[in-house]
XYZ file of C-alpha atoms in Angstrom:
726
model
C -19.832 -34.194 17.444
C -19.909 -36.132 14.047
C -21.851 -39.057 14.202
C -18.465 -40.814 12.834
C -17.173 -39.990 16.305
C -19.804 -41.657 18.041
C -18.806 -44.511 20.472
C -19.905 -47.809 19.539
C -21.058 -48.226 22.869
C -23.712 -45.787 22.070
C -24.752 -47.044 19.014
C -24.926 -50.845 19.578
C -25.579 -53.097 22.309
C -22.688 -53.332 25.251
C -21.682 -57.051 24.546
C -21.344 -56.412 20.930
C -19.363 -53.188 21.032
C -17.369 -54.691 23.704
C -16.415 -57.390 21.007
C -16.135 -55.448 18.336
C -13.637 -53.492 20.111
C -11.729 -56.281 21.547
C -11.177 -58.517 18.281
C -11.140 -55.900 15.734
C -9.911 -52.630 17.525
C -13.299 -50.891 16.306
C -14.354 -47.968 18.731
C -16.559 -45.652 16.820
C -19.491 -45.626 14.191
C -16.966 -44.481 11.398
C -14.437 -47.219 12.349
C -17.517 -49.881 12.025
C -18.574 -48.251 8.652
C -14.983 -48.180 7.221
C -14.978 -51.721 8.055
C -15.699 -52.908 4.782
C -16.950 -55.955 3.280
C -13.783 -58.214 1.938
C -15.960 -59.825 -0.463
C -19.309 -60.576 -1.664
C -21.057 -63.945 -1.913
C -24.054 -64.702 -4.878
C -26.157 -67.552 -4.916
C -24.301 -70.591 -7.254
C -20.718 -68.757 -6.123
C -18.806 -71.068 -3.618
C -15.155 -70.420 -2.342
C -12.263 -72.204 -3.682
C -10.978 -74.065 -1.184
C -7.146 -74.805 -2.522
C -6.190 -71.480 -1.339
C -6.341 -71.899 2.396
C -3.601 -71.661 4.801
C -2.880 -73.032 8.193
C -4.032 -71.068 11.158
C -5.500 -68.323 8.716
C -9.242 -67.099 10.267
C -11.427 -67.708 6.909
C -15.147 -67.811 5.789
C -15.658 -69.982 3.308
C -18.922 -70.492 1.448
C -19.931 -74.117 0.547
C -21.978 -76.842 0.463
C -22.828 -79.761 2.804
C -22.406 -82.880 1.248
C -22.361 -85.197 3.783
C -22.716 -85.978 7.820
C -20.675 -88.533 9.479
C -21.210 -89.756 13.384
C -17.857 -90.806 14.457
C -16.890 -92.081 18.102
C -14.524 -90.401 20.215
C -11.265 -92.296 20.660
C -10.330 -92.075 24.335
C -14.003 -90.978 25.796
C -17.337 -91.942 25.429
C -19.540 -90.655 23.081
C -19.479 -89.264 19.629
C -18.473 -85.960 17.552
C -19.877 -84.640 14.148
C -18.127 -84.547 10.955
C -19.440 -82.377 8.467
C -18.028 -82.364 4.768
C -18.438 -79.378 2.576
C -17.466 -78.996 -1.056
C -16.359 -75.786 -3.131
C -18.052 -77.230 -6.401
C -14.134 -78.021 -7.837
C -13.681 -81.255 -6.137
C -12.149 -79.727 -3.153
C -13.250 -80.612 0.383
C -13.199 -79.009 3.767
C -14.276 -80.925 6.823
C -16.101 -79.263 9.917
C -16.126 -80.775 13.589
C -18.278 -80.263 15.933
C -18.363 -81.687 19.628
C -20.502 -82.076 22.778
C -23.938 -80.278 22.494
C -22.998 -78.104 19.808
C -23.047 -81.371 17.566
C -26.623 -82.280 17.899
C -27.459 -78.639 17.141
C -25.370 -78.385 14.106
C -26.605 -81.849 12.622
C -30.150 -80.563 12.953
C -29.322 -77.742 10.655
C -26.559 -78.817 8.349
C -28.371 -80.993 5.764
C -26.922 -82.313 2.442
C -27.270 -79.905 -0.171
C -27.526 -76.793 2.067
C -25.566 -73.713 1.651
C -24.078 -71.144 3.676
C -21.052 -69.726 5.532
C -18.600 -71.172 7.601
C -16.207 -69.034 9.611
C -13.220 -70.389 11.660
C -9.429 -71.280 12.046
C -8.257 -73.537 9.323
C -5.927 -76.664 10.567
C -4.671 -79.948 8.937
C -5.526 -83.179 10.379
C -5.196 -86.979 9.601
C -2.678 -88.827 7.883
C 0.943 -87.034 6.894
C 0.645 -88.138 3.613
C -2.902 -87.151 2.829
C -3.848 -84.273 5.442
C -7.592 -82.738 5.474
C -8.339 -79.020 5.859
C -10.794 -78.726 8.763
C -12.466 -76.050 11.114
C -12.892 -77.013 14.406
C -16.335 -76.078 15.771
C -16.886 -73.056 13.288
C -19.532 -70.671 13.129
C -22.123 -70.715 10.562
C -25.182 -69.161 8.831
C -27.027 -70.854 6.494
C -28.457 -69.177 3.186
C -32.143 -70.510 4.209
C -31.757 -68.981 7.722
C -32.842 -65.496 9.308
C -32.108 -62.588 7.413
C -29.426 -64.234 5.090
C -32.415 -66.187 3.458
C -32.448 -67.716 -0.102
C -34.798 -64.951 -1.366
C -32.484 -61.808 -0.486
C -29.419 -63.738 -1.222
C -30.577 -64.442 -4.493
C -31.498 -60.921 -5.076
C -28.156 -59.139 -3.755
C -24.431 -59.759 -3.195
C -23.877 -60.894 0.432
C -21.258 -58.877 2.235
C -18.456 -61.127 3.878
C -16.340 -58.984 6.361
C -12.649 -59.603 7.594
C -13.465 -61.175 10.851
C -12.052 -62.849 13.958
C -12.405 -65.116 16.519
C -15.756 -64.763 18.359
C -16.911 -62.031 16.086
C -18.535 -63.580 12.434
C -18.936 -61.624 9.590
C -22.829 -62.042 9.803
C -22.552 -60.733 13.419
C -20.608 -57.387 11.797
C -23.021 -57.415 9.211
C -25.849 -57.065 11.438
C -24.239 -54.398 13.784
C -23.501 -52.370 10.403
C -27.112 -52.762 9.599
C -27.890 -51.290 12.972
C -25.907 -48.235 12.425
C -26.955 -47.611 8.709
C -30.554 -47.693 9.957
C -30.058 -44.666 12.291
C -27.610 -43.011 10.393
C -28.969 -39.788 9.110
C -27.296 -37.255 6.709
C -23.752 -37.068 6.985
C -21.004 -34.372 6.203
C -19.308 -34.977 2.997
C -15.770 -34.341 3.146
C -15.317 -33.746 -0.518
C -16.659 -30.772 -2.025
C -19.777 -31.353 -4.479
C -17.911 -29.841 -7.270
C -14.845 -32.054 -7.028
C -17.521 -35.140 -6.886
C -19.215 -33.839 -10.013
C -15.681 -33.429 -11.965
C -15.128 -36.943 -11.046
C -18.431 -38.637 -11.321
C -18.317 -39.756 -7.325
C -21.503 -40.165 -5.340
C -22.012 -38.731 -1.906
C -20.605 -40.111 1.154
C -23.801 -41.395 2.560
C -24.981 -43.298 -0.614
C -21.605 -44.809 -0.916
C -21.829 -46.208 2.362
C -24.929 -47.505 2.003
C -24.126 -49.088 -1.041
C -20.786 -51.044 -0.009
C -22.571 -52.210 3.027
C -26.168 -53.425 1.430
C -25.641 -53.337 -2.552
C -28.281 -54.047 -4.813
C -25.924 -55.450 -7.288
C -22.179 -55.470 -7.667
C -22.509 -52.217 -10.487
C -23.443 -50.525 -6.869
C -20.456 -51.877 -5.481
C -17.954 -50.725 -7.828
C -19.235 -47.173 -7.697
C -19.057 -46.840 -4.049
C -15.593 -48.547 -3.814
C -14.590 -45.708 -6.444
C -16.107 -43.182 -4.305
C -14.305 -44.345 -0.865
C -11.008 -45.246 -2.762
C -10.848 -41.838 -3.730
C -11.627 -40.544 -0.071
C -8.979 -42.748 1.366
C -6.328 -41.193 -1.264
C -7.560 -37.705 -1.159
C -7.291 -37.393 2.659
C -3.930 -38.866 2.844
C -2.544 -36.484 0.442
C -3.846 -33.595 1.777
C -2.316 -34.385 5.037
C 1.073 -34.966 3.587
C 0.623 -31.763 1.677
C -0.216 -29.686 4.786
C 2.991 -31.098 6.212
C 5.162 -30.122 3.542
C 3.412 -26.732 3.890
C 4.189 -26.311 7.525
C 7.935 -27.601 7.012
C 8.274 -24.859 4.334
C 7.350 -22.200 6.767
C 9.791 -23.059 9.220
C 12.844 -20.986 9.785
C 15.955 -22.694 9.133
C 19.963 -21.518 9.196
C 21.322 -21.568 5.384
C 24.167 -23.543 5.091
C 25.646 -22.228 1.738
C 28.733 -24.252 0.154
C 32.195 -22.622 0.487
C 35.154 -23.071 -2.062
C 37.695 -23.421 0.170
C 35.987 -25.530 3.322
C 36.425 -29.163 4.211
C 34.157 -30.151 1.432
C 36.284 -28.829 -1.392
C 39.340 -30.735 0.533
C 37.589 -33.822 0.733
C 36.147 -34.018 -2.940
C 40.327 -33.565 -4.141
C 41.001 -36.403 -2.146
C 38.312 -38.779 -3.485
C 40.455 -41.688 -4.913
C 37.208 -42.149 -7.427
C 34.877 -39.836 -9.733
C 31.730 -39.172 -8.533
C 28.988 -40.583 -10.763
C 26.536 -38.677 -12.657
C 23.693 -39.482 -10.357
C 25.797 -38.768 -7.202
C 26.958 -34.957 -8.857
C 23.379 -34.146 -9.606
C 21.977 -35.295 -6.376
C 24.646 -33.420 -4.605
C 23.953 -30.257 -6.324
C 19.893 -30.811 -5.477
C 20.906 -31.290 -1.807
C 23.654 -28.127 -2.038
C 21.051 -26.066 -3.072
C 18.118 -27.069 -0.531
C 21.112 -26.354 2.043
C 21.546 -22.650 1.125
C 18.147 -21.750 1.889
C 16.751 -20.507 4.918
C 13.836 -22.942 5.059
C 14.463 -26.735 5.966
C 15.120 -29.226 3.465
C 13.118 -32.460 3.483
C 14.567 -34.881 1.052
C 14.499 -38.551 0.754
C 17.491 -40.122 -0.929
C 16.657 -43.398 -2.543
C 19.268 -45.548 -4.342
C 20.089 -49.107 -4.941
C 22.306 -51.201 -2.462
C 25.687 -49.888 -2.949
C 24.589 -46.890 -5.350
C 26.839 -44.392 -2.991
C 24.471 -42.624 -0.799
C 27.170 -42.447 2.175
C 29.117 -40.249 0.104
C 26.870 -38.277 -1.029
C 25.526 -37.819 2.817
C 28.657 -37.106 3.951
C 29.374 -34.142 1.360
C 26.104 -32.661 2.651
C 27.338 -33.251 6.324
C 30.393 -31.180 5.307
C 29.093 -28.601 3.917
C 26.890 -27.790 6.684
C 30.249 -28.055 9.026
C 32.151 -25.476 6.726
C 29.108 -23.287 7.502
C 29.689 -23.642 11.026
C 27.053 -26.313 11.811
C 26.929 -29.754 12.996
C 25.375 -33.223 11.361
C 24.123 -35.715 13.053
C 23.536 -39.399 11.222
C 20.886 -41.541 12.950
C 21.130 -45.182 12.058
C 18.804 -48.194 13.325
C 21.061 -50.564 14.865
C 24.624 -50.024 16.802
C 26.526 -52.583 14.214
C 25.639 -50.018 11.456
C 26.191 -46.896 13.527
C 29.603 -48.287 14.243
C 30.312 -49.055 10.648
C 29.332 -45.544 9.420
C 31.654 -44.020 12.256
C 34.514 -46.030 10.924
C 33.436 -45.387 7.058
C 33.276 -41.781 7.633
C 36.675 -41.400 9.863
C 38.273 -43.526 7.025
C 36.860 -41.615 4.000
C 37.887 -37.996 5.680
C 41.532 -39.708 7.032
C 43.266 -36.739 8.924
C 40.327 -34.202 8.688
C 38.415 -36.326 11.206
C 40.955 -35.492 13.926
C 39.979 -31.799 13.660
C 41.901 -28.875 15.031
C 45.403 -28.268 13.217
C 44.375 -30.658 10.108
C 41.486 -28.246 9.453
C 38.427 -30.747 9.826
C 36.427 -31.850 12.465
C 35.867 -34.568 14.970
C 33.650 -37.572 14.034
C 32.055 -38.540 17.509
C 30.081 -42.344 17.985
C 27.186 -42.034 20.579
C 25.479 -45.188 21.085
C 23.153 -46.555 24.027
C 25.464 -49.119 25.363
C 28.798 -47.393 25.554
C 30.832 -47.122 28.774
C 29.980 -44.180 31.221
C 33.558 -42.393 30.520
C 33.179 -43.000 26.597
C 29.330 -41.602 26.796
C 30.254 -38.768 28.575
C 33.311 -37.671 26.326
C 30.779 -38.286 23.401
C 28.112 -36.079 25.010
C 30.488 -33.332 25.346
C 32.011 -32.965 22.334
C 28.173 -32.982 20.654
C 27.424 -30.036 23.160
C 30.548 -28.068 22.708
C 30.480 -28.549 18.995
C 33.863 -30.211 19.146
C 32.116 -32.747 17.229
C 31.047 -31.315 13.774
C 29.889 -35.054 12.874
C 28.061 -37.066 15.344
C 27.170 -40.370 14.327
C 24.443 -42.583 16.327
C 21.433 -44.750 17.181
C 18.387 -44.026 18.945
C 20.430 -42.786 21.955
C 20.884 -39.633 20.104
C 16.782 -38.983 20.594
C 17.461 -38.652 24.503
C 16.559 -35.511 25.873
C 20.048 -35.346 27.521
C 21.477 -34.995 24.225
C 22.268 -31.673 22.963
C 24.079 -30.173 20.162
C 26.003 -26.709 20.013
C 24.371 -25.860 16.398
C 22.639 -28.789 14.718
C 22.107 -27.948 11.386
C 21.452 -31.691 9.482
C 19.902 -34.691 10.554
C 20.470 -37.302 8.086
C 18.239 -40.971 8.824
C 19.579 -43.847 7.272
C 17.328 -46.516 6.503
C 14.038 -44.314 7.161
C 11.756 -47.559 7.420
C 13.301 -48.165 10.831
C 12.200 -44.502 12.251
C 8.994 -43.069 12.914
C 7.932 -39.623 12.349
C 8.067 -38.934 16.303
C 11.719 -39.752 16.390
C 12.478 -37.456 13.271
C 10.614 -34.864 15.276
C 12.217 -35.310 18.658
C 15.961 -34.882 16.389
C 14.701 -31.790 14.643
C 13.539 -30.377 17.981
C 17.043 -30.590 19.334
C 17.583 -27.338 17.005
C 15.618 -25.349 18.767
C 13.611 -22.483 17.034
C 15.827 -22.895 14.031
C 14.726 -26.065 12.420
C 17.705 -28.461 10.980
C 17.572 -29.846 7.528
C 16.585 -33.447 6.938
C 18.244 -35.838 4.592
C 16.406 -39.489 4.859
C 18.109 -42.440 3.082
C 16.805 -45.583 1.947
C 18.460 -48.569 0.019
C 14.878 -50.098 -0.658
C 13.829 -48.531 -3.996
C 10.200 -47.144 -3.804
C 7.478 -47.243 -6.620
C 6.167 -43.825 -7.655
C 2.728 -44.130 -5.722
C 4.269 -45.528 -2.726
C 7.104 -42.475 -2.382
C 3.871 -40.331 -3.337
C 1.721 -41.794 -0.567
C 4.302 -42.866 2.194
C 7.026 -40.377 1.542
C 4.669 -37.530 0.189
C 5.851 -34.783 2.569
C 9.615 -34.899 1.200
C 11.174 -33.952 -2.063
C 12.853 -37.239 -3.672
C 16.076 -37.798 -5.601
C 16.823 -41.155 -6.807
C 20.419 -42.645 -7.457
C 19.999 -45.509 -10.133
C 23.660 -45.760 -11.223
C 25.878 -47.831 -9.315
C 29.783 -46.842 -8.903
C 32.541 -48.179 -10.960
C 34.113 -51.165 -9.462
C 30.973 -52.888 -8.349
C 30.644 -56.495 -9.675
C 27.505 -58.288 -10.637
C 26.005 -60.703 -8.273
C 24.351 -64.051 -9.426
C 21.644 -65.458 -7.766
C 20.365 -68.700 -7.033
C 17.452 -70.628 -5.025
C 19.015 -73.631 -3.054
C 16.229 -76.272 -2.578
C 17.092 -78.199 0.324
C 14.417 -80.599 0.974
C 13.932 -81.305 -2.531
C 17.579 -81.750 -3.034
C 20.052 -82.260 -0.093
C 22.941 -82.355 -2.509
C 22.415 -78.793 -3.246
C 22.903 -77.586 -0.047
C 26.204 -79.768 0.376
C 27.393 -77.978 -2.704
C 26.491 -74.885 -0.955
C 29.227 -75.505 1.586
C 31.574 -76.689 -0.861
C 31.305 -72.956 -2.793
C 32.081 -71.642 0.320
C 34.793 -73.329 0.888
C 36.062 -72.944 -2.951
C 35.829 -69.008 -2.282
C 37.770 -68.919 0.975
C 40.580 -71.063 -0.684
C 41.044 -68.217 -3.047
C 41.134 -65.512 -0.491
C 37.500 -64.377 -0.019
C 34.960 -64.458 2.476
C 31.290 -65.285 2.984
C 28.244 -64.234 4.969
C 25.680 -66.853 6.166
C 22.280 -65.091 7.438
C 19.861 -66.990 9.658
C 16.307 -65.378 10.630
C 17.134 -66.162 14.446
C 19.767 -66.095 17.253
C 18.897 -69.661 18.598
C 18.677 -69.036 22.391
C 14.939 -70.223 22.374
C 14.462 -73.454 24.506
C 14.207 -76.511 22.490
C 15.661 -75.743 19.210
C 17.100 -78.413 17.165
C 18.726 -76.342 14.856
C 18.449 -78.946 11.956
C 19.791 -77.434 8.491
C 17.740 -79.686 6.260
C 14.469 -80.185 8.129
C 11.316 -80.465 5.875
C 9.363 -77.216 5.727
C 6.292 -78.947 7.139
C 5.670 -81.241 9.870
C 2.141 -82.662 10.791
C 0.514 -79.260 11.404
C 3.009 -76.441 11.631
C 6.616 -75.461 10.077
C 9.576 -76.453 12.193
C 11.263 -73.410 14.043
C 13.160 -70.916 11.756
C 17.230 -71.659 11.853
C 19.264 -70.009 14.289
C 22.826 -68.441 14.052
C 24.284 -70.341 17.307
C 22.742 -73.618 15.924
C 23.826 -73.202 12.581
C 27.308 -72.477 13.257
C 27.861 -74.998 15.501
C 26.727 -77.762 12.880
C 29.086 -76.209 10.077
C 32.456 -75.819 12.588
C 31.795 -79.256 13.832
C 31.074 -80.362 9.577
C 31.927 -78.850 6.631
C 33.798 -75.668 7.895
C 35.596 -77.648 10.790
C 39.051 -76.082 9.612
C 37.824 -72.441 8.798
C 37.729 -69.529 10.886
C 33.858 -68.721 11.672
C 32.036 -66.014 13.745
C 28.960 -65.591 15.065
C 27.152 -62.044 15.069
C 23.655 -61.367 16.431
C 22.137 -58.491 18.105
C 22.215 -59.848 21.919
C 25.668 -59.565 22.101
C 27.678 -57.011 23.831
C 28.468 -53.855 21.714
C 32.118 -53.866 22.018
C 32.151 -57.640 21.008
C 29.911 -56.962 18.224
C 32.202 -54.309 16.885
C 35.361 -56.317 17.427
C 33.741 -59.664 15.351
C 32.808 -56.716 12.595
C 36.772 -55.726 12.720
C 38.037 -58.771 12.571
C 35.777 -60.073 9.303
C 36.753 -56.455 7.967
C 40.500 -57.581 8.197
C 40.138 -60.956 6.985
C 40.818 -62.551 10.373
C 37.394 -64.651 9.919
C 36.529 -66.770 6.568
C 32.857 -67.003 7.421
C 30.568 -64.713 9.442
C 27.514 -66.551 10.553
C 25.004 -63.752 11.378
C 21.281 -62.132 11.574
C 20.110 -59.378 9.989
C 22.244 -57.050 11.756
C 24.401 -56.823 8.525
C 21.327 -55.962 6.707
C 22.214 -52.536 5.463
C 25.551 -50.418 5.790
C 28.249 -53.244 6.251
C 30.879 -52.866 3.630
C 33.459 -55.537 3.476
C 35.086 -55.626 -0.196
C 36.631 -59.249 0.205
C 33.383 -60.709 0.887
C 32.021 -62.132 -2.149
C 29.329 -65.070 -1.111
C 26.236 -64.625 0.801
C 24.114 -67.381 1.731
C 20.551 -66.976 2.980
C 19.172 -70.016 5.326
C 15.215 -69.888 5.339
C 15.200 -67.585 2.552
C 11.402 -67.653 2.408
C 11.155 -66.126 5.990
C 12.423 -62.856 4.975
C 10.907 -60.163 2.745
C 11.904 -59.133 -0.853
C 13.324 -55.823 -0.162
C 15.469 -57.482 2.959
C 16.321 -60.161 0.653
C 17.812 -57.322 -1.713
C 19.337 -55.823 0.938
C 21.467 -58.509 1.921
C 22.355 -59.590 -1.166
C 23.799 -56.037 -1.595
C 26.910 -56.864 1.167
C 28.650 -58.712 -1.325
C 30.209 -57.768 -4.777
C 31.430 -54.558 -3.504
C 35.072 -54.907 -4.012
C 35.337 -55.532 -7.694
C 34.753 -59.566 -6.968
C 32.161 -60.846 -8.377
C 29.217 -61.658 -5.848
C 27.517 -64.799 -5.285
C 23.774 -65.076 -3.280
C 22.293 -68.383 -2.606
C 18.701 -68.331 -1.243
C 18.391 -71.657 0.769
C 14.663 -72.784 0.913
C 12.583 -75.699 1.755
C 9.845 -74.724 -0.200
C 9.161 -76.571 -3.647
C 8.532 -74.868 -7.193
C 4.802 -73.665 -7.703
C 4.292 -72.146 -3.802
C 4.071 -68.662 -3.391
C 7.159 -68.632 -0.989
C 9.275 -70.156 -3.623
C 8.036 -67.513 -6.393
C 9.005 -64.769 -4.423
C 12.581 -66.116 -4.290
C 12.624 -66.923 -7.889
C 11.946 -63.329 -8.655
C 14.550 -62.256 -6.230
C 16.738 -64.362 -8.222
C 15.715 -63.093 -11.435
C 16.632 -59.545 -11.298
C 18.898 -56.952 -9.602
C 16.630 -54.153 -10.093
C 15.311 -53.172 -6.894
C 12.478 -51.063 -8.348
C 11.220 -54.088 -10.059
C 11.581 -56.082 -6.848
C 9.841 -53.486 -4.713
C 6.725 -53.811 -6.831
C 6.789 -57.555 -6.562
C 7.263 -56.779 -2.660
C 4.426 -54.666 -2.591
C 2.030 -56.951 -4.422
C 2.624 -59.681 -1.952
C 2.141 -57.629 1.277
C -0.845 -55.753 2.779
C -0.838 -51.888 2.350
C -1.023 -51.843 5.806
C 2.480 -53.191 6.214
C 3.487 -50.735 3.697
C 2.458 -47.853 5.754
C 3.656 -49.016 9.073
C -0.007 -50.013 10.549
C 0.858 -53.692 11.115
C 4.287 -53.002 12.663
C 3.215 -50.337 14.793
C 0.249 -52.088 16.011
C -2.118 -49.346 14.688
C -4.746 -49.500 11.976
C -4.112 -48.508 8.494
C -6.159 -45.600 6.979
C -6.349 -47.682 3.572
C -8.980 -49.706 3.522
C -9.645 -50.206 0.038
C -6.779 -47.997 -1.833
C -4.119 -50.491 -3.397
C -1.108 -48.513 -4.244
C 0.028 -50.131 -7.132
C -3.343 -51.015 -8.701
C -4.171 -47.191 -8.058
C -1.509 -45.365 -9.199
C -3.780 -42.956 -11.159
C -6.320 -42.277 -8.389
C -3.597 -41.097 -5.996
C -1.908 -39.051 -8.740
C -5.622 -37.509 -9.642
C -6.419 -37.083 -5.625
C -2.756 -35.364 -5.044
C -3.396 -32.654 -7.502
C -6.767 -32.136 -6.244
C -5.567 -31.589 -2.871
C -2.795 -29.618 -3.861
C -5.364 -27.518 -6.167
C -7.508 -27.155 -2.890
C -4.921 -25.956 -0.581
C -3.482 -23.571 -2.477
C -6.962 -21.797 -2.307
C -7.874 -22.281 1.365
C -4.465 -23.636 3.060
C -6.250 -23.671 6.508
C -9.337 -25.308 5.025
C -11.432 -22.500 7.050
C -14.407 -22.964 4.104
C -14.485 -27.138 4.086
C -14.867 -27.787 7.539
C -16.087 -31.407 6.848
C -12.593 -32.110 5.104
C -10.755 -30.299 8.201
C -12.470 -32.554 10.424
C -11.499 -35.744 8.793
C -7.980 -34.717 8.494
C -8.319 -34.231 12.360
C -9.893 -37.306 13.023
C -7.164 -38.898 10.953
C -4.387 -37.133 12.819
C -5.927 -37.840 16.453
C -5.918 -41.528 15.528
C -2.375 -41.339 14.654
C -2.931 -43.023 11.449
C -1.196 -40.406 9.634
C 2.264 -41.279 10.936
C 2.977 -43.971 7.625
C 6.708 -43.904 8.430
C 6.606 -45.571 11.606
C 7.800 -48.822 10.591
C 9.682 -49.719 13.629
């Protein structure tokens, strides 16, 4: 067994090992050694205190400026308040109670410096609140192993920590492991290290945890970043190699089939991009190995038409196609859209077409049995559904193509479950996303797929104007928002109003213009039910308003969308169930309440629901945040451009890499600790080239056992499931 795989329970005392596992999820020596310092402190450096956030668990480096004994208000005795400064005029206050206050008072003298760790809170008068750490852990630089001499000579690592686990406790645990580490097998071949000036793995780990100076930190980070990129790319390339070796039925195009008939009926010409991508997909489908292609494109770029043409090519060749959608609303929308585009061809039989069947988890028993029979018998050439398609009892006669809409909602296992329904012959796979992806993200997250991009919008798409509505600063702007909706409705158009929450939680107040911050925390997010009630009782009292959210019965959701599509409703107040795929050409206004609670990509998706029918689109982002705040800057960025690729970079810059790879959503640890997808583009590209060259010479890595072990470790920990973003 590699030393990296040794359980921490063997390497450390049981109490420390249990804490590290319970709080930080660290199980092995390798996990601990790859829990890298977040930053390093040095003598004379103090933490800037003007970037703190409420409830954040922080470690700050500061200087004690004064101590104050204060009486307890409701009971006898006193408590200790300690003021620390950051050297820039900012102050943070530490509160100690009971016996702990006396121990702290004996050590925290004015002028002493140290590290203080705890959860940040605000207290005091509402007009002038003060930052506070209640009963924080601390370590002074004059104490113990982090003494003044050591601190003056070398950077002091500050680790990502948590409740009951301090950065210095982690440092001590790492020290115990490093002292007994011994030689390590290096996953990077020596010639590769020499080409790129990379130090051996053991040296890099010692240097990043016990650096003598910041130059050592830089060299260690360079090596360890390359490790992350190289192993990730090797896994993806191996996955791609394995996929190309699988058998699949070739589904070549026919000149006299449904696809040809469909093309002659199209009321518009395909864009140049749609035609080009269509040719790429048609060529892939004609090969006896499964296609694995990602189709990305702006909101409204016409991906559905491209996917339908691929599905028809497969049906023409005697196979079936399955379209997997993340929500019932979207599955129903796709089913309606495909049926409408095919016209009488969707009735099959004498019309020379094929049946289009819908299968969702909440269908009635009779309808579900009929849909299952259509899929199993082959009567339905196209089956549209949700996760219900993944269930074991769903069978297909000859599944030739799987189309996955909004790939970020599905995981690798879910894709594989649908692939497996084709038996030994794997189906072709086309995954679609309307969230444009920067090159390095595509290379890392979707590196096992060929990528096609639709950047050209079809003719007839109208421009969308976006503005931020600062509801707290300027309440009359919110009033004007409702007036704009009424003006559009008066012109015969329709509007969406999106809220972050449904509104069935106890204690919701539903205040449309409540301030973003109360004494210590933000108010609950605005809710569909509350906002709809306030609007129907107020500015929209004479309009036809519908409410749509995920907890409604499927038939009710479908009826609401149909009514909105037919123009029977003026306004639809909804959650993000309308985020993707919903197409109502007459809708011209999108109002997003509490817009700061949504991600950049989500806002871009929602905005794409308007401007679809030639009508100019208007998107208003309502927020309580003031100018100069990070949340407001994010909204201003969305308002400033319709370029999804530019926005995707903004989004990535503001999110953790683990979020992008899915670790945060799935509860797994991200394999990226140091690598940053945008800043390290060159590292990722170089690592991919090196991994490809190595695998071309040694596909099974039989001569590279340490690298093979590292890849196995990644897969065993399920950290290679980058696409799992459910």
